[in-house]
Each structure stands twice: as C-alpha cells, then as structure tokens.
Short mmCIF file of C-alpha atoms in Angstrom, two decimals:
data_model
loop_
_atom_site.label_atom_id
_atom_site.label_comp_id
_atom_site.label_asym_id
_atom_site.label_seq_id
_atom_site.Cartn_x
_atom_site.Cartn_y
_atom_site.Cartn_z
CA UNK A 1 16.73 179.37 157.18
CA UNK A 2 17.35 176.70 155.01
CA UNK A 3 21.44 176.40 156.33
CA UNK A 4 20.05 176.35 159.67
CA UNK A 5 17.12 173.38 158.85
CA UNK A 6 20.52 171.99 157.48
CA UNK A 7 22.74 172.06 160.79
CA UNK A 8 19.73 170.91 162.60
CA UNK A 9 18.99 168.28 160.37
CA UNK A 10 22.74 167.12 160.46
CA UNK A 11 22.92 167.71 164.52
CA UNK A 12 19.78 164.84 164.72
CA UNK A 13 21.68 162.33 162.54
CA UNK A 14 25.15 162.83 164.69
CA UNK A 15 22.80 161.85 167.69
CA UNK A 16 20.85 158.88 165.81
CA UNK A 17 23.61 156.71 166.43
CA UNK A 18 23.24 155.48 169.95
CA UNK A 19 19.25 154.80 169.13
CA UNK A 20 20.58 153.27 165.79
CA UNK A 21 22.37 151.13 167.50
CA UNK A 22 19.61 149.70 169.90
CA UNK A 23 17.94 149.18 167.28
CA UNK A 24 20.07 147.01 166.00
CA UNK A 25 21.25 145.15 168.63
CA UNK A 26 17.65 144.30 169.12
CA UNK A 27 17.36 143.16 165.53
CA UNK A 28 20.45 140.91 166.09
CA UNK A 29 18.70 139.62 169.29
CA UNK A 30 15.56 138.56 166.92
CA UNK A 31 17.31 137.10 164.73
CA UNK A 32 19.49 134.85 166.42
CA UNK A 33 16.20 133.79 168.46
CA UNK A 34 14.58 133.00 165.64
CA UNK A 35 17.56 130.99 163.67
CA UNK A 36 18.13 129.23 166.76
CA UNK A 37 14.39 128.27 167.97
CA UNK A 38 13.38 127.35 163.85
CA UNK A 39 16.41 124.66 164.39
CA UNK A 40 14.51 122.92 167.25
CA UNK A 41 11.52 123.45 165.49
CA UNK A 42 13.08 121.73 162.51
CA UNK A 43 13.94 118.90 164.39
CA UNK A 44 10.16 118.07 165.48
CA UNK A 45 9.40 116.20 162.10
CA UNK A 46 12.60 114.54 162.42
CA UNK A 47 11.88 113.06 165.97
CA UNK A 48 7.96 112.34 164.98
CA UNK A 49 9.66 109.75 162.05
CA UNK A 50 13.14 108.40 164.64
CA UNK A 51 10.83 108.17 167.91
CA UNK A 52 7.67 106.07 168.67
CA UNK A 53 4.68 107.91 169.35
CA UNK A 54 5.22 106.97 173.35
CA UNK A 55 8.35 108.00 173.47
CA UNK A 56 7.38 111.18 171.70
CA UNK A 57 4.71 111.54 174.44
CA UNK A 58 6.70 110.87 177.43
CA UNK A 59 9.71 113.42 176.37
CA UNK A 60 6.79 115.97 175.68
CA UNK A 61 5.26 115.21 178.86
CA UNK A 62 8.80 115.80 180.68
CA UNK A 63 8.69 119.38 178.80
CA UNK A 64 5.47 120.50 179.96
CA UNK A 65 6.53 119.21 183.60
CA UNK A 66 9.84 121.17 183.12
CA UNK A 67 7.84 124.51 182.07
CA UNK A 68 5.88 123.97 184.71
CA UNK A 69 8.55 123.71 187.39
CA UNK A 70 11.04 126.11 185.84
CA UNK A 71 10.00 129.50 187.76
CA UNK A 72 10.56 127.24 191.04
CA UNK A 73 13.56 125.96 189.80
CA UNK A 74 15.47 129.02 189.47
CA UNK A 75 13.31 131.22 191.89
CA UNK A 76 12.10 133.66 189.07
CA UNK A 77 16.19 135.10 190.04
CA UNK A 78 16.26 135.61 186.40
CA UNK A 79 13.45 139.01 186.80
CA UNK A 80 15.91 140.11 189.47
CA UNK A 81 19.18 139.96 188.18
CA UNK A 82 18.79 142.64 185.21
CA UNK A 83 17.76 145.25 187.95
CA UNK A 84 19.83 144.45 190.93
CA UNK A 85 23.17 145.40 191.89
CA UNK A 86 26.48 143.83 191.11
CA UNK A 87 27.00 142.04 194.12
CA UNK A 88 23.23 140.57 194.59
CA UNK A 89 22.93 139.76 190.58
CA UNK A 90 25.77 137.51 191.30
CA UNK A 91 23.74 136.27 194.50
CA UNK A 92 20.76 135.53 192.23
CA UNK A 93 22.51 133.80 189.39
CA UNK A 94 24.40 131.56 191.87
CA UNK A 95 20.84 131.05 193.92
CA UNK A 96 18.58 130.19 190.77
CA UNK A 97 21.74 127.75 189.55
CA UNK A 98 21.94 126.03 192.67
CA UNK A 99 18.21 125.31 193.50
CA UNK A 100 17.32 124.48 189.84
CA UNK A 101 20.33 121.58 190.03
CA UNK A 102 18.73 120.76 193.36
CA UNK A 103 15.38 120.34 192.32
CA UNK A 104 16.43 117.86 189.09
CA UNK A 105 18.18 115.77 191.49
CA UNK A 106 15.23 115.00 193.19
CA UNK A 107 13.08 114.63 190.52
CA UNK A 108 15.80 112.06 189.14
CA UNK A 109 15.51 110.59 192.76
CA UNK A 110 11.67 110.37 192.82
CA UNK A 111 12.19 108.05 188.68
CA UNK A 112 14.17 105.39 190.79
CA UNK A 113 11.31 104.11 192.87
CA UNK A 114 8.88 104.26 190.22
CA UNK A 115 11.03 102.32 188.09
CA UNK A 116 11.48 99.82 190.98
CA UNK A 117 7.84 99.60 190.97
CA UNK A 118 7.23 98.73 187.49
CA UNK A 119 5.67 101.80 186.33
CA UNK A 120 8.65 102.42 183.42
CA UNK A 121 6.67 105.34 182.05
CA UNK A 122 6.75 107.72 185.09
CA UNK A 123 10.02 106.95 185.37
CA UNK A 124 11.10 107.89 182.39
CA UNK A 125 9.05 111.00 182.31
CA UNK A 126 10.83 112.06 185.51
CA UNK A 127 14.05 111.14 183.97
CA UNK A 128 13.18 113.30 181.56
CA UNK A 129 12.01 116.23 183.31
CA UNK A 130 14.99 116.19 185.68
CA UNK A 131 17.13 116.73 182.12
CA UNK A 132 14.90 119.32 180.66
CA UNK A 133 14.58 121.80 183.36
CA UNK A 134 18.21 122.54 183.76
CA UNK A 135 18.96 123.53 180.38
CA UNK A 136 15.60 125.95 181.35
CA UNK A 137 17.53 127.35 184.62
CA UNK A 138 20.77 128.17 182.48
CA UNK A 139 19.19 129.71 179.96
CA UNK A 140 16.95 132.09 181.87
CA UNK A 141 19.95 132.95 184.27
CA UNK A 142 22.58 133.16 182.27
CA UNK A 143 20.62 134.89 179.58
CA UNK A 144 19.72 137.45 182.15
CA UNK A 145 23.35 137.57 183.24
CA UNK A 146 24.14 138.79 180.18
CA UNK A 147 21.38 141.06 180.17
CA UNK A 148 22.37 143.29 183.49
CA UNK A 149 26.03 143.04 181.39
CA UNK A 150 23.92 144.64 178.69
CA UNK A 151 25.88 142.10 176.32
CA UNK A 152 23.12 141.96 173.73
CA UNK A 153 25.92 140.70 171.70
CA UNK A 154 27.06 137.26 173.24
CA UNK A 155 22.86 136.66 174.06
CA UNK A 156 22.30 136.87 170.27
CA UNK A 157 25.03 134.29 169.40
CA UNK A 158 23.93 132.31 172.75
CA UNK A 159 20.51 132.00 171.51
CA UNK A 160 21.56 130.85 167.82
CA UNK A 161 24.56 128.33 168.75
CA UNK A 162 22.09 126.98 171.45
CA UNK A 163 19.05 126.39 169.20
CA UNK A 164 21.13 124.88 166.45
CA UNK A 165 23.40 123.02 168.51
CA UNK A 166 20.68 121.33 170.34
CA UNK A 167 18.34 120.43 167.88
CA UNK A 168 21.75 118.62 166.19
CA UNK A 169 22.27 116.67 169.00
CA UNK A 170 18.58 115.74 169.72
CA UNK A 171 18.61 114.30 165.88
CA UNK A 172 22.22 112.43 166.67
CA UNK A 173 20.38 111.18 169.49
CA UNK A 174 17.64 110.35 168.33
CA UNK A 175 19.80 108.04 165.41
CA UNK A 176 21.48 106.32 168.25
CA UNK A 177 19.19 105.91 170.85
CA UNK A 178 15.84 106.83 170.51
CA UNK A 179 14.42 107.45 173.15
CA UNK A 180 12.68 110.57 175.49
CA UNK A 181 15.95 110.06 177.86
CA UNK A 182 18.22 110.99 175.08
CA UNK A 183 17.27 113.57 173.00
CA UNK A 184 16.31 115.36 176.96
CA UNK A 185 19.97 115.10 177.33
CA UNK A 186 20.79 116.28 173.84
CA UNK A 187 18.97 119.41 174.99
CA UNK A 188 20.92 119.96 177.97
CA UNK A 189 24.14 119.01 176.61
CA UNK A 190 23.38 121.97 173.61
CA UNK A 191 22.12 124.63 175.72
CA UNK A 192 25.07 123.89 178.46
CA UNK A 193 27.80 123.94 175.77
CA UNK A 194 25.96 127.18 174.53
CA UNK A 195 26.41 129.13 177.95
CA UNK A 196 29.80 128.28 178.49
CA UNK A 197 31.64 129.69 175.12
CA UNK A 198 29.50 132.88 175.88
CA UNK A 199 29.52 132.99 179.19
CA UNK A 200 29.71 137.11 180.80
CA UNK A 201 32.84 138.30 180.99
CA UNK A 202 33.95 140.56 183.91
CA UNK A 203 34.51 144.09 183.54
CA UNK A 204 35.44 146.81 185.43
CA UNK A 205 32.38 149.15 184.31
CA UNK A 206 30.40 146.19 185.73
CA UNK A 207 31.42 146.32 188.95
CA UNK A 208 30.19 149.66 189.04
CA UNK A 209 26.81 150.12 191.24
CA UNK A 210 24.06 152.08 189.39
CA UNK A 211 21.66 154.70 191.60
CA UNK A 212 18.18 153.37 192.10
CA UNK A 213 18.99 149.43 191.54
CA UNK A 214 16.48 147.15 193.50
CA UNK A 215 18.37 145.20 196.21
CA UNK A 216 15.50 142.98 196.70
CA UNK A 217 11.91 142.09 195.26
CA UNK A 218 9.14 139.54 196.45
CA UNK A 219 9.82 136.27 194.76
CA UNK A 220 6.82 133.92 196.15
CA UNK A 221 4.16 136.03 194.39
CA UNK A 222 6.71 136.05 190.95
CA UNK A 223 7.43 132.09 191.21
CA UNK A 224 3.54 131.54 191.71
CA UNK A 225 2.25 133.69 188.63
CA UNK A 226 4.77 132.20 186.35
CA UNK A 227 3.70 128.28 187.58
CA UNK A 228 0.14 129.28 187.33
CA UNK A 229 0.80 130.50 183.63
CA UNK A 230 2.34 127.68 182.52
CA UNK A 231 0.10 125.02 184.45
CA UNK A 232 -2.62 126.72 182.04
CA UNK A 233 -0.75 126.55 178.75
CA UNK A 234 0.37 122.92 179.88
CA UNK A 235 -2.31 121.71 181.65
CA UNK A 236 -4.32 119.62 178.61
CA UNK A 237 -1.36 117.44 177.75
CA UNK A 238 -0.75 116.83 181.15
CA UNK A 239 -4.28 115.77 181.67
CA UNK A 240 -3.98 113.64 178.10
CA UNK A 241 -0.80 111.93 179.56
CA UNK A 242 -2.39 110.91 182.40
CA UNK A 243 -6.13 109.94 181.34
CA UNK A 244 -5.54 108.88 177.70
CA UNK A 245 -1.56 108.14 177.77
CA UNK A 246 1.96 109.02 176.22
CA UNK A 247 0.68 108.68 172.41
CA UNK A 248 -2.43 110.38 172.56
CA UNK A 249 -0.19 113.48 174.95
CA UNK A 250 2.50 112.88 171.99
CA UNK A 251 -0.75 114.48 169.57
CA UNK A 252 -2.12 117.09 171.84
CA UNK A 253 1.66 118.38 172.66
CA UNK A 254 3.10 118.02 169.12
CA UNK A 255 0.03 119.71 167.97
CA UNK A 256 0.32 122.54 170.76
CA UNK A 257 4.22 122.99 170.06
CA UNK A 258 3.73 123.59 166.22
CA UNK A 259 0.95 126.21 167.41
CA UNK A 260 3.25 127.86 169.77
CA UNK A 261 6.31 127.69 167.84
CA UNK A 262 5.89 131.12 166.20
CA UNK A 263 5.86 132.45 170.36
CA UNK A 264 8.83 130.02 171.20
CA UNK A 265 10.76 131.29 168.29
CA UNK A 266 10.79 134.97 168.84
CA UNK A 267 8.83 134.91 172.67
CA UNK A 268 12.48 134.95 175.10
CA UNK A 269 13.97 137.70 172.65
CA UNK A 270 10.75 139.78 172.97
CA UNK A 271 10.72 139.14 176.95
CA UNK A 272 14.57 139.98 176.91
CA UNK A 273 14.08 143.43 174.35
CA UNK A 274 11.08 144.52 177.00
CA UNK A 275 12.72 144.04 180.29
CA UNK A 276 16.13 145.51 178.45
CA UNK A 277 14.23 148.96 177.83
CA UNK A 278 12.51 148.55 181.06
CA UNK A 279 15.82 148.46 183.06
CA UNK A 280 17.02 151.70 183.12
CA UNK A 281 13.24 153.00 183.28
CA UNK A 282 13.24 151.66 186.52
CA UNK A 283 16.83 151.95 187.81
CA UNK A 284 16.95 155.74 187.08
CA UNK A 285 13.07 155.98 187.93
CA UNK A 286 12.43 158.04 184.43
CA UNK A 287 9.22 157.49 182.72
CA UNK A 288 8.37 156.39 178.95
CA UNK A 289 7.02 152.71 180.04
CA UNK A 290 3.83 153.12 178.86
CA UNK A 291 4.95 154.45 175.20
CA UNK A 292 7.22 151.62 175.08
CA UNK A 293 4.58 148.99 175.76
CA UNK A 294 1.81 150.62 173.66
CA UNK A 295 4.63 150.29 170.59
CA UNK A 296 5.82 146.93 171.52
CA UNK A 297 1.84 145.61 171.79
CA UNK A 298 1.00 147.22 168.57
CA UNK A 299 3.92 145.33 166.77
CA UNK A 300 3.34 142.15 168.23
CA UNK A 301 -0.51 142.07 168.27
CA UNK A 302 -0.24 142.34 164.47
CA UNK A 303 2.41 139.71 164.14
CA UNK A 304 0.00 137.66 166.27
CA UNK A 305 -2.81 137.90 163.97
CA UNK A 306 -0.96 137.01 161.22
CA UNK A 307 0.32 133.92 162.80
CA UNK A 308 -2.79 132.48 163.51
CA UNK A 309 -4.43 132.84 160.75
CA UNK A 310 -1.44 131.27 159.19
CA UNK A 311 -1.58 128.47 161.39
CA UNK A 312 -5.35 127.88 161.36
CA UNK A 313 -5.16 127.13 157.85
CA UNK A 314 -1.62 125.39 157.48
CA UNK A 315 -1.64 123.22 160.32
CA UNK A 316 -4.45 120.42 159.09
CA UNK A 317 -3.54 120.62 155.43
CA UNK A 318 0.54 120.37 156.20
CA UNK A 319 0.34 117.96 159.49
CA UNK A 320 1.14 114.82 157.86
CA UNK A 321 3.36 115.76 155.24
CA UNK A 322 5.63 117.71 157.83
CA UNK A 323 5.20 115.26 160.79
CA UNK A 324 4.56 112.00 158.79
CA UNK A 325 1.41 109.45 158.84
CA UNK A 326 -0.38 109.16 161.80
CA UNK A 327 -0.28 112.62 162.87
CA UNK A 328 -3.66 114.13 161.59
CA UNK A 329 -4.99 115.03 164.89
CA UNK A 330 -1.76 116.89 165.74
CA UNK A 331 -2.37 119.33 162.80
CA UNK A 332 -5.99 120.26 164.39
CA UNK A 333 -4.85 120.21 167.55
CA UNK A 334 -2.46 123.09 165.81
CA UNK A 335 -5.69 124.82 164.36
CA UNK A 336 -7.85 124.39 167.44
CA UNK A 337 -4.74 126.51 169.53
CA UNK A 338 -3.09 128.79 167.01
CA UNK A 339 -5.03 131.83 168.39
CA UNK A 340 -4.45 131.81 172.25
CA UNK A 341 -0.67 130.33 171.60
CA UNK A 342 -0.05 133.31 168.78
CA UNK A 343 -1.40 136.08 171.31
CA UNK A 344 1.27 134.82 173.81
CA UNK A 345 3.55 137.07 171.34
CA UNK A 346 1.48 140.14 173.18
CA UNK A 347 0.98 139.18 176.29
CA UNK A 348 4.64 137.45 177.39
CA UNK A 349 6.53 140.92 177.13
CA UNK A 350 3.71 142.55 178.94
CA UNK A 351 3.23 140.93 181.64
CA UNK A 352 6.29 140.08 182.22
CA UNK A 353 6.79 143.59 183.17
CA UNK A 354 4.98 143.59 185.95
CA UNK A 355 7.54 141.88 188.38
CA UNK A 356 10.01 144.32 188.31
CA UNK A 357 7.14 147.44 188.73
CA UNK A 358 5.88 145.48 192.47
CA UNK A 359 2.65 143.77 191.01
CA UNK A 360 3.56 140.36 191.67
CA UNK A 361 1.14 139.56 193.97
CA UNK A 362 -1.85 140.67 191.08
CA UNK A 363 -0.19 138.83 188.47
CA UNK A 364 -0.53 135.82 190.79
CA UNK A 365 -4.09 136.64 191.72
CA UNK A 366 -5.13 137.31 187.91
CA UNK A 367 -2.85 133.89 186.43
CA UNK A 368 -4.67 131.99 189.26
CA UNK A 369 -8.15 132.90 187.77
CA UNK A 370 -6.77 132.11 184.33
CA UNK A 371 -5.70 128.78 185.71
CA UNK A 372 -8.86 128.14 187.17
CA UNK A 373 -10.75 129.27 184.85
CA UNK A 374 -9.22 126.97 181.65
CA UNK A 375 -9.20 123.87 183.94
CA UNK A 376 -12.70 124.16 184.87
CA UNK A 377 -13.41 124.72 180.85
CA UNK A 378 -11.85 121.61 180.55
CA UNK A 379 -13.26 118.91 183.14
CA UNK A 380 -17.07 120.78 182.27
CA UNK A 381 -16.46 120.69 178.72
CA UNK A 382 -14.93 116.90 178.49
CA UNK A 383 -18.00 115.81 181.44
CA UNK A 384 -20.57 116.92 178.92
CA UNK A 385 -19.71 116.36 175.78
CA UNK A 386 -16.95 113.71 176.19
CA UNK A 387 -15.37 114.69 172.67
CA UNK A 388 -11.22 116.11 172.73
CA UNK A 389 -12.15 118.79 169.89
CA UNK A 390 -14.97 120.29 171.69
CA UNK A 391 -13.01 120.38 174.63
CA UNK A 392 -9.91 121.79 173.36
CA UNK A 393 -12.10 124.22 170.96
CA UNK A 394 -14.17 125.66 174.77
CA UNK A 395 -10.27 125.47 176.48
CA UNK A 396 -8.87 127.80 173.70
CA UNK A 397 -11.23 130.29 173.59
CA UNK A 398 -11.33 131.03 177.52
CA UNK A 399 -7.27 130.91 177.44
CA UNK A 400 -7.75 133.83 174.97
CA UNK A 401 -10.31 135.49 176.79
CA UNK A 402 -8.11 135.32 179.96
CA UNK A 403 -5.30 137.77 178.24
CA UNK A 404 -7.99 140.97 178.96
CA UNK A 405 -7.16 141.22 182.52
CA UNK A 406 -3.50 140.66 182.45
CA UNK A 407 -3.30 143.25 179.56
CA UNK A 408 -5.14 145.91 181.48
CA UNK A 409 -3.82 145.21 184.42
CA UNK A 410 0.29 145.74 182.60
CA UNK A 411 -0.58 149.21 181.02
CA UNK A 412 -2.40 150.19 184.34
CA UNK A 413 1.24 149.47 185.66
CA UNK A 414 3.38 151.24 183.55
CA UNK A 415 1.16 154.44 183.57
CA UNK A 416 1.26 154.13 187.12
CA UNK A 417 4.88 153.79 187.45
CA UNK A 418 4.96 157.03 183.88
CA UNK A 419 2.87 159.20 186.39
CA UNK A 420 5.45 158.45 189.70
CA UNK A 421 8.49 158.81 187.65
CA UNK A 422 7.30 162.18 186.49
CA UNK A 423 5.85 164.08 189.75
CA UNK A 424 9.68 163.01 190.95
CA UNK A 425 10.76 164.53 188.32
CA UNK A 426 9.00 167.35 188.20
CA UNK A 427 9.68 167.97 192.37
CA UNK A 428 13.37 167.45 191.68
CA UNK A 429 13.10 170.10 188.73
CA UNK A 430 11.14 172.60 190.77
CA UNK A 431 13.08 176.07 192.20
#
C-alpha cells in the first residue's frame, strides 16, 4: 500500500508541471504589471511638483476623455481577438489599430478650431486626448495579440518596459517642457516603443485554426458597456473640469488616480489572467468557469478590502508629503473613493467575462443603470447640499452599490455557460 501511495504520489508531481507552470506565468504577468504601473504611479508626485496645477488638470482631463473613448477607439477588437481565429484576430488587431489612429486624428482636428477661437484650454485637452488614447488602442490590441499567441512571456516584459519606460519619459518631459501636451506624448512614445521590441512573433503552430473559435461576436453592445463604465468612474472630474476648472479637476483626478492605483497596477493583468483561462473554456466549450471565477473573486475581494482600508487611512495623512503643498483635498478625495475604486479589483475580471459568453447586450443594459444611477447621485446630491465632499461621499457609495448586479449577473453567466458545456458533454459521452 504504502509503494503504491508512493507511485501515485510521484505520478501527480510528473503531471504538476504544466499547472506549475501557469501558475507561474501568471505570477510573472503580476508582477511585471505591477513593476510597470508603480513606475507611472511613481511619477504622479513628480509631475504634481514639475507641472502647474492647470496643466495637471487639463492632462488628467485628456485621460479621463481617453478612457472614456478607448472601447470606441479600438472597437472592444481586443475581447475578440483572444477567441477568434487566426485569420480574423489579424482582422481585429488591424481594425481596432486603424480606427483608434482615426479617431485621434480627429480629435487633434476638432483642438485646431478651438485654439483659433481662443479657448487654449479645450484645445489643449483635445491635444491631449488625441495622444493618450493611442497608447490605450496599442496596448489593449497588442496585449491581446499576444494573448491568442498565448505569449504570457513577451506581455509580462511588455507591461514592465512600458510602465517604466513611460513614466521616464513623462518626468524627462516634464523637465523640459512642462506641460499636459508633453508628458501625453511621453506616454505614447513609452508604450509605442514598448509594443514594438515585443511585438508577436509568427509561428507556424499559430497559424493553426482551433475547433470551436468564435468567427464573430456583437461589438455595439461590448463598445457601449465599456463607455458606460468608464463615463461612471470618469464622470466627476469631467464634471469638475467643466463647472469648477482644470485645477480643481487636477484635485478630484489626482485624488481618484491615487485611489485607483492599486486597480490600475494589477487591474489589465487580472483582466488578461481571466480571459486567458476563459479562452480555451470557451473555444473547446468545456466547463470549470464558474470555479474559476468563484477563486479569482475570493482572491481579489480580499485584496480589495485590504486596499481600502489602506487607502482610507493613508491617503489624508500622506497627501501632501507625497504630492507636495496644496494638495490636501486630493488625499480625501483618495479616502472619499478608495472603496468603490479598490472593488474594481473584483469586478473588472468578472465582468469582463461576459463579452466573450454573448451577454453584451445585459452588460450594456446593467452599466447604463450604473451610469445613470451615479450621475443622478451627483447633480441631486451637489443641487442640495452644494458641498464637493458630500457629493463625492453619496457618488461613492452608489458606484459601490452598483457592483451587485454586474456580479450576479457574471456568475449567472458562467454557470450558465458550466451547465451547457456539460449536457454537451455528457450527450457526446453517451452510448
């Protein structure tokens, strides 16, 4: 008995290896995420002391635009590629390129009459927006790119060298010419120079068509849920850009990226380790979704409590000597949002899911409530009480009340798409 616990025992480590490995590739993945977003992250206090608090503003008003627009930009091709065959993954990268390149020209158009006009804010806002969102559209493509190439690899050291190499250029930048213009570019410049020295390489496995790839999904219904999430996430500094101005926005978005940076830093590489267990799920049509979610949510939701608890606490006390003087109400803006920015570590990989399983069209339906929902909080809440805290304090506790739905409604996909997977399964298996 006990030789034979021994062979057994010995068999199971001979086939760890392959789940080793994942496991470490994913590890990798984090890691690099995190190295590279903590440089840009490092580089806020840095461009809080260089930049004025207007130019701070208008380059973090361009960023919220650019968030906003990204998921038109590139056409939400970066959900599709990772499932779809050879031929139409190279369709989708080329499609999401192309449109996102489109779109910044004309947003770089639209600056040149406003700056004709007089009204040298908006057009440097647009300026800046038209540099942001590219660098968003190659790293959501390409990064999926590399994902159907399952070269976990080359995405880790993508995500490091472009964190790090960007937030050394936005600080350069910054030295030379400070301004929102130029430390947009720097971010460009970084992520571009990032893509191309790990750019997929072409194999002759990857050429090969896998069984049960999707050739097509609905986009509109993607493109709309992921502009409806981020209008909600962005919509108060918009709304303090345009009512209050650039340096009051500069507070409200400095103080919102701290609060999200512990979602920024790890977020993409949770979104990318999901959908990368997801794929084969779905191309094969096997089940285990639902045990995959349940572990990833588990994880993450304590990580997410954690973090904003953290946050709550550190952001007044450590605003100003992180940021510098003058930034007090950026560390309780940080407070006021650490709990509905940290829970975005739970939500992102979930509902991101439910693109490729067909639900597009109830993740639009549910984000659109969310939407509506946090901007009535805010016009109701400013109307009566006319005080930023209160309103921001109302705002942040309907965002986090919004993830309920979009939680239930990702596990209610995935143990649809468990129960599916099995009955073919079980027909298939059946004399």
């Amino acid at each position: 008995m006990t030789s034979s616990n021994t062979t057994d025992t010995a068999t199971a480590r001979r086939e760890d290896p392959p789940t080793t490995a994942k496991k470490k590739r994913s590890r990798e993945l984090i890691i690099a995420q995190l190295i590279g977003q903590v440089a840009l992250l490092l580089a806020i206090p840095v461009l809080t002391r260089l930049l004025s608090p207007a130019e701070m503003g208008i380059y973090q008003t361009g960023l919220s635009v650019a968030l906003i627009l990204q998921p038109l930009a590139t056409l939400r091709r970066e959900l599709l590629i990772p499932f779809a065959g050879v031929r139409d993954a190279r369709k989708h990268r080329w499609i999401g390129l192309g449109f996102a390149a489109t779109l910044s020209g004309a947003i770089a158009l639209v600056a040149l009459p406003a700056w004709a006009l007089g009204n040298a804010t908006l057009a440097e806002t647009l300026l800046a927006t038209a540099l942001i969102l590219p660098s968003f559209a190659l790293m959501y493509v390409e990064n999926a790119f590399l994902i159907r190439h399952s070269a976990q690899g080359r995405l880790a050291v993508r995500n490091l060298v472009g964190g790090v190499l960007s937030a050394g250029l936005q600080v350069v930048a910054a030295l030379i010419l400070p301004g929102a213009i130029a430390i947009a570019a720097a971010l460009l410049l970084g992520r571009a120079a990032a893509t191309f020295v790990t750019v997929a390489r072409r194999t002759p496995s990857s050429d090969v068509e896998s069984p049960g790839e999707k050739k097509s999904q609905r986009s509109i219904s993607a493109i709309l849920s992921a502009m409806i999430a981020a209008a909600s996430s962005q919509a108060v500094v918009i709304v303090s850009f345009a009512s209050l101005g650039p340096s009051a926005a500069a507070q409200v978005a400095v103080g919102q990226r701290v609060a999200g940076a512990p979602a920024s830093l790890i977020g993409q590489a949770l979104t990318q380790i999901a959908l990368s267990s997801a794929a084969p799920l779905i191309r094969e049509q096997r089940p285990g979704m639902t045990s995959q979610l349940r572990s990833l949510t588990i994880r993450t939701g304590a990580a997410a409590a954690v973090t904003a608890a953290a946050l709550m606490i550190g952001g007044p006390l450590l605003a100003v000597p992180i940021l510098g003087p003058g930034w007090e109400v950026a560390g309780v803006m940080t407070a006021v949002f650490a709990v509905p920015l940290s829970l975005t570590l739970v939500a992102l990989p979930a509902t991101t899911l439910l693109i490729p399983l067909g639900r597009e069209r109830l993740l639009v339906s549910l984000q659109t409530v969310r939407l509506v929902a946090i901007v009535a909080a805010i016009v109701v809440s400013s109307a009566l009480t006319q005080d930023v805290f209160t309103t921001s304090i109302v705002t942040a506790a309907v965002w986090t009340l919004a993830y309920v739905p979009l939680m239930t409604a990702a596990f209610t996909a995935t143990v649809a798409h468990d129960r599916l997977c099995a009955q073919v399964v079980n027909q298939s298996s059946a004399p």
